[in-house]
Amino acid sequence: MMLGAKARYAVMAMVDLAMHGKEKPVRLAEIALRQDIPQAYLEQIFSRLRHNGLVKSVKGPGGGYLLMRVAKELPISDIVTAADEEMKMTRCESESHQGCMASKELCLTHDLWEGLTRHIEDYFSAVSLEDVCKRKIQKANKTQ
């Protein structure tokens, strides 16, 4: 499973907004240009972000978007969730509590994928928007 484009674009756009929107609202056209994201897609994403209270829109000349929360208090997990992306590695239906097999049983690797999902959720919850802006992300150690 890869994180969907919606979530990746939402995080990229929010980092851009945090970096460029400290003094005045930022227009989506500017974010789209800097991040190479289609503006129409950004409009859909920002509608979700606004609905979830992460950004606010400012109308009129000089309008655009501003963050509703301080970047250091905004975990990446909130952005991904607001973008309406699930962070799950299993095929199981979480609402029905049924497994992914035709028999509705859990597959043999369910616990592996469920554990990975928890690690991803924990990681995104531990990294703030400010951490990404300031490039304070811990890089994975590569073993040789």
PDB file of C-alpha atoms in Angstrom:
ATOM      1  CA  MET A   1       0.000   0.000   0.000  1.00  0.00           C
ATOM      2  CA  MET A   2       1.215   3.465  -0.811  1.00  0.00           C
ATOM      3  CA  LEU A   3      -0.064   6.580   0.791  1.00  0.00           C
ATOM      4  CA  GLY A   4      -2.483   8.100  -1.702  1.00  0.00           C
ATOM      5  CA  ALA A   5      -1.746  11.173  -3.777  1.00  0.00           C
ATOM      6  CA  LYS A   6      -4.417  13.098  -1.885  1.00  0.00           C
ATOM      7  CA  ALA A   7      -2.567  12.665   1.417  1.00  0.00           C
ATOM      8  CA  ARG A   8       0.870  13.323  -0.078  1.00  0.00           C
ATOM      9  CA  TYR A   9      -0.360  16.472  -1.823  1.00  0.00           C
ATOM     10  CA  ALA A  10      -2.153  17.626   1.332  1.00  0.00           C
ATOM     11  CA  VAL A  11       1.046  17.342   3.370  1.00  0.00           C
ATOM     12  CA  MET A  12       3.122  19.056   0.654  1.00  0.00           C
ATOM     13  CA  ALA A  13       0.608  21.899   0.406  1.00  0.00           C
ATOM     14  CA  MET A  14       0.390  22.328   4.175  1.00  0.00           C
ATOM     15  CA  VAL A  15       4.181  22.516   4.455  1.00  0.00           C
ATOM     16  CA  ASP A  16       4.184  25.154   1.720  1.00  0.00           C
ATOM     17  CA  LEU A  17       1.399  27.052   3.486  1.00  0.00           C
ATOM     18  CA  ALA A  18       3.241  26.898   6.817  1.00  0.00           C
ATOM     19  CA  MET A  19       6.420  28.215   5.198  1.00  0.00           C
ATOM     20  CA  HIS A  20       4.837  30.967   3.089  1.00  0.00           C
ATOM     21  CA  GLY A  21       1.726  31.911   5.047  1.00  0.00           C
ATOM     22  CA  LYS A  22       3.201  33.367   8.192  1.00  0.00           C
ATOM     23  CA  GLU A  23       2.400  36.980   7.367  1.00  0.00           C
ATOM     24  CA  LYS A  24      -0.398  36.824   4.807  1.00  0.00           C
ATOM     25  CA  PRO A  25      -2.803  34.353   3.227  1.00  0.00           C
ATOM     26  CA  VAL A  26      -1.419  32.146   0.461  1.00  0.00           C
ATOM     27  CA  ARG A  27      -3.322  31.580  -2.785  1.00  0.00           C
ATOM     28  CA  LEU A  28      -3.751  28.022  -3.996  1.00  0.00           C
ATOM     29  CA  ALA A  29      -2.375  29.047  -7.388  1.00  0.00           C
ATOM     30  CA  GLU A  30       0.943  29.886  -5.704  1.00  0.00           C
ATOM     31  CA  ILE A  31       1.083  26.558  -3.858  1.00  0.00           C
ATOM     32  CA  ALA A  32       0.117  24.685  -7.021  1.00  0.00           C
ATOM     33  CA  LEU A  33       2.912  26.363  -8.960  1.00  0.00           C
ATOM     34  CA  ARG A  34       5.608  25.856  -6.315  1.00  0.00           C
ATOM     35  CA  GLN A  35       4.660  22.243  -5.560  1.00  0.00           C
ATOM     36  CA  ASP A  36       3.675  21.172  -9.074  1.00  0.00           C
ATOM     37  CA  ILE A  37       0.204  20.072  -7.980  1.00  0.00           C
ATOM     38  CA  PRO A  38      -2.878  20.629 -10.167  1.00  0.00           C
ATOM     39  CA  GLN A  39      -4.809  23.576  -8.733  1.00  0.00           C
ATOM     40  CA  ALA A  40      -8.178  21.883  -9.218  1.00  0.00           C
ATOM     41  CA  TYR A  41      -6.956  18.959  -7.109  1.00  0.00           C
ATOM     42  CA  LEU A  42      -5.683  21.360  -4.436  1.00  0.00           C
ATOM     43  CA  GLU A  43      -9.099  23.006  -4.290  1.00  0.00           C
ATOM     44  CA  GLN A  44     -10.669  19.643  -3.450  1.00  0.00           C
ATOM     45  CA  ILE A  45      -8.011  18.923  -0.836  1.00  0.00           C
ATOM     46  CA  PHE A  46      -8.297  22.359   0.778  1.00  0.00           C
ATOM     47  CA  SER A  47     -12.050  21.986   0.954  1.00  0.00           C
ATOM     48  CA  ARG A  48     -11.462  18.925   3.149  1.00  0.00           C
ATOM     49  CA  LEU A  49      -8.733  20.647   5.166  1.00  0.00           C
ATOM     50  CA  ARG A  50     -11.029  23.641   5.781  1.00  0.00           C
ATOM     51  CA  HIS A  51     -13.942  21.371   6.709  1.00  0.00           C
ATOM     52  CA  ASN A  52     -11.684  19.655   9.278  1.00  0.00           C
ATOM     53  CA  GLY A  53     -10.525  22.934  10.813  1.00  0.00           C
ATOM     54  CA  LEU A  54      -6.905  22.855   9.656  1.00  0.00           C
ATOM     55  CA  VAL A  55      -7.035  25.912   7.389  1.00  0.00           C
ATOM     56  CA  LYS A  56      -9.243  28.929   6.942  1.00  0.00           C
ATOM     57  CA  SER A  57      -9.949  30.824   3.760  1.00  0.00           C
ATOM     58  CA  VAL A  58      -9.660  34.583   3.487  1.00  0.00           C
ATOM     59  CA  LYS A  59     -11.857  36.165   0.830  1.00  0.00           C
ATOM     60  CA  GLY A  60     -11.179  39.211  -1.301  1.00  0.00           C
ATOM     61  CA  PRO A  61      -8.051  40.869  -2.666  1.00  0.00           C
ATOM     62  CA  GLY A  62      -4.995  39.436  -0.992  1.00  0.00           C
ATOM     63  CA  GLY A  63      -7.057  36.439   0.064  1.00  0.00           C
ATOM     64  CA  GLY A  64      -6.004  32.845   0.229  1.00  0.00           C
ATOM     65  CA  TYR A  65      -5.491  30.343   3.009  1.00  0.00           C
ATOM     66  CA  LEU A  66      -4.006  30.438   6.496  1.00  0.00           C
ATOM     67  CA  LEU A  67      -3.250  27.703   9.008  1.00  0.00           C
ATOM     68  CA  MET A  68      -5.777  27.408  11.819  1.00  0.00           C
ATOM     69  CA  ARG A  69      -3.277  25.772  14.170  1.00  0.00           C
ATOM     70  CA  VAL A  70       0.327  26.403  15.073  1.00  0.00           C
ATOM     71  CA  ALA A  71       2.584  24.224  12.903  1.00  0.00           C
ATOM     72  CA  LYS A  72       4.387  22.668  15.861  1.00  0.00           C
ATOM     73  CA  GLU A  73       1.046  21.528  17.292  1.00  0.00           C
ATOM     74  CA  LEU A  74      -0.236  20.004  14.061  1.00  0.00           C
ATOM     75  CA  PRO A  75       0.730  16.343  13.608  1.00  0.00           C
ATOM     76  CA  ILE A  76       1.031  15.001  10.078  1.00  0.00           C
ATOM     77  CA  SER A  77      -1.542  12.346  11.009  1.00  0.00           C
ATOM     78  CA  ASP A  78      -4.200  15.069  11.311  1.00  0.00           C
ATOM     79  CA  ILE A  79      -3.434  16.275   7.777  1.00  0.00           C
ATOM     80  CA  VAL A  80      -3.557  12.775   6.302  1.00  0.00           C
ATOM     81  CA  THR A  81      -6.825  12.027   8.099  1.00  0.00           C
ATOM     82  CA  ALA A  82      -8.337  15.372   7.055  1.00  0.00           C
ATOM     83  CA  ALA A  83      -7.416  14.615   3.444  1.00  0.00           C
ATOM     84  CA  ASP A  84      -9.674  11.594   3.869  1.00  0.00           C
ATOM     85  CA  GLU A  85      -6.943   9.017   3.416  1.00  0.00           C
ATOM     86  CA  GLU A  86      -6.903   5.810   5.388  1.00  0.00           C
ATOM     87  CA  MET A  87      -3.641   4.633   6.843  1.00  0.00           C
ATOM     88  CA  LYS A  88      -4.134   0.909   6.682  1.00  0.00           C
ATOM     89  CA  MET A  89      -2.181  -1.911   5.173  1.00  0.00           C
ATOM     90  CA  THR A  90      -4.764  -4.688   5.465  1.00  0.00           C
ATOM     91  CA  ARG A  91      -7.598  -5.448   3.078  1.00  0.00           C
ATOM     92  CA  CYS A  92      -9.958  -6.083   5.993  1.00  0.00           C
ATOM     93  CA  GLU A  93     -13.095  -4.039   6.457  1.00  0.00           C
ATOM     94  CA  SER A  94     -12.573  -2.225   9.755  1.00  0.00           C
ATOM     95  CA  GLU A  95     -16.269  -1.383  10.187  1.00  0.00           C
ATOM     96  CA  SER A  96     -17.462  -4.968   9.918  1.00  0.00           C
ATOM     97  CA  HIS A  97     -14.531  -6.475  11.852  1.00  0.00           C
ATOM     98  CA  GLN A  98     -14.353  -9.192   9.225  1.00  0.00           C
ATOM     99  CA  GLY A  99     -11.246 -10.591   7.646  1.00  0.00           C
ATOM    100  CA  CYS A 100     -10.108 -10.120   4.083  1.00  0.00           C
ATOM    101  CA  MET A 101     -10.475 -13.744   3.029  1.00  0.00           C
ATOM    102  CA  ALA A 102     -13.518 -14.967   1.079  1.00  0.00           C
ATOM    103  CA  SER A 103     -14.426 -16.931   4.214  1.00  0.00           C
ATOM    104  CA  LYS A 104     -14.356 -13.633   6.190  1.00  0.00           C
ATOM    105  CA  GLU A 105     -11.426 -14.939   8.232  1.00  0.00           C
ATOM    106  CA  LEU A 106      -8.231 -12.998   8.806  1.00  0.00           C
ATOM    107  CA  CYS A 107      -5.423 -13.769   6.374  1.00  0.00           C
ATOM    108  CA  LEU A 108      -2.220 -15.353   7.695  1.00  0.00           C
ATOM    109  CA  THR A 109      -0.317 -12.052   7.520  1.00  0.00           C
ATOM    110  CA  HIS A 110      -3.037  -9.847   9.044  1.00  0.00           C
ATOM    111  CA  ASP A 111      -1.129  -9.120  12.260  1.00  0.00           C
ATOM    112  CA  LEU A 112       1.976  -8.155  10.281  1.00  0.00           C
ATOM    113  CA  TRP A 113       0.083  -5.574   8.193  1.00  0.00           C
ATOM    114  CA  GLU A 114      -1.931  -4.359  11.176  1.00  0.00           C
ATOM    115  CA  GLY A 115       1.333  -3.773  13.088  1.00  0.00           C
ATOM    116  CA  LEU A 116       2.766  -1.828  10.172  1.00  0.00           C
ATOM    117  CA  THR A 117      -0.366   0.327  10.093  1.00  0.00           C
ATOM    118  CA  ARG A 118       0.110   1.147  13.793  1.00  0.00           C
ATOM    119  CA  HIS A 119       3.763   2.086  13.187  1.00  0.00           C
ATOM    120  CA  ILE A 120       2.778   4.423  10.354  1.00  0.00           C
ATOM    121  CA  GLU A 121       0.046   6.018  12.471  1.00  0.00           C
ATOM    122  CA  ASP A 122       2.433   6.431  15.416  1.00  0.00           C
ATOM    123  CA  TYR A 123       5.116   7.940  13.170  1.00  0.00           C
ATOM    124  CA  PHE A 124       2.757  10.448  11.542  1.00  0.00           C
ATOM    125  CA  SER A 125       1.366  11.333  14.978  1.00  0.00           C
ATOM    126  CA  ALA A 126       4.871  12.005  16.311  1.00  0.00           C
ATOM    127  CA  VAL A 127       5.945  14.287  13.429  1.00  0.00           C
ATOM    128  CA  SER A 128       4.588  17.820  13.378  1.00  0.00           C
ATOM    129  CA  LEU A 129       4.120  20.123  10.430  1.00  0.00           C
ATOM    130  CA  GLU A 130       6.884  22.271  11.897  1.00  0.00           C
ATOM    131  CA  ASP A 131       9.227  19.264  12.009  1.00  0.00           C
ATOM    132  CA  VAL A 132       8.761  18.796   8.272  1.00  0.00           C
ATOM    133  CA  CYS A 133       9.201  22.524   7.582  1.00  0.00           C
ATOM    134  CA  LYS A 134      12.431  22.596   9.546  1.00  0.00           C
ATOM    135  CA  ARG A 135      13.568  19.238   8.163  1.00  0.00           C
ATOM    136  CA  LYS A 136      13.749  17.720  11.628  1.00  0.00           C
ATOM    137  CA  ILE A 137      12.746  14.301  10.389  1.00  0.00           C
ATOM    138  CA  GLN A 138      14.689  11.334  11.645  1.00  0.00           C
ATOM    139  CA  LYS A 139      16.123   9.431   8.728  1.00  0.00           C
ATOM    140  CA  ALA A 140      16.062   5.663   8.800  1.00  0.00           C
ATOM    141  CA  ASN A 141      19.384   4.029   9.527  1.00  0.00           C
ATOM    142  CA  LYS A 142      20.610   1.897   6.671  1.00  0.00           C
ATOM    143  CA  THR A 143      22.381  -1.270   7.643  1.00  0.00           C
ATOM    144  CA  GLN A 144      24.921  -2.761   5.312  1.00  0.00           C
TER     145      GLN A 144
END
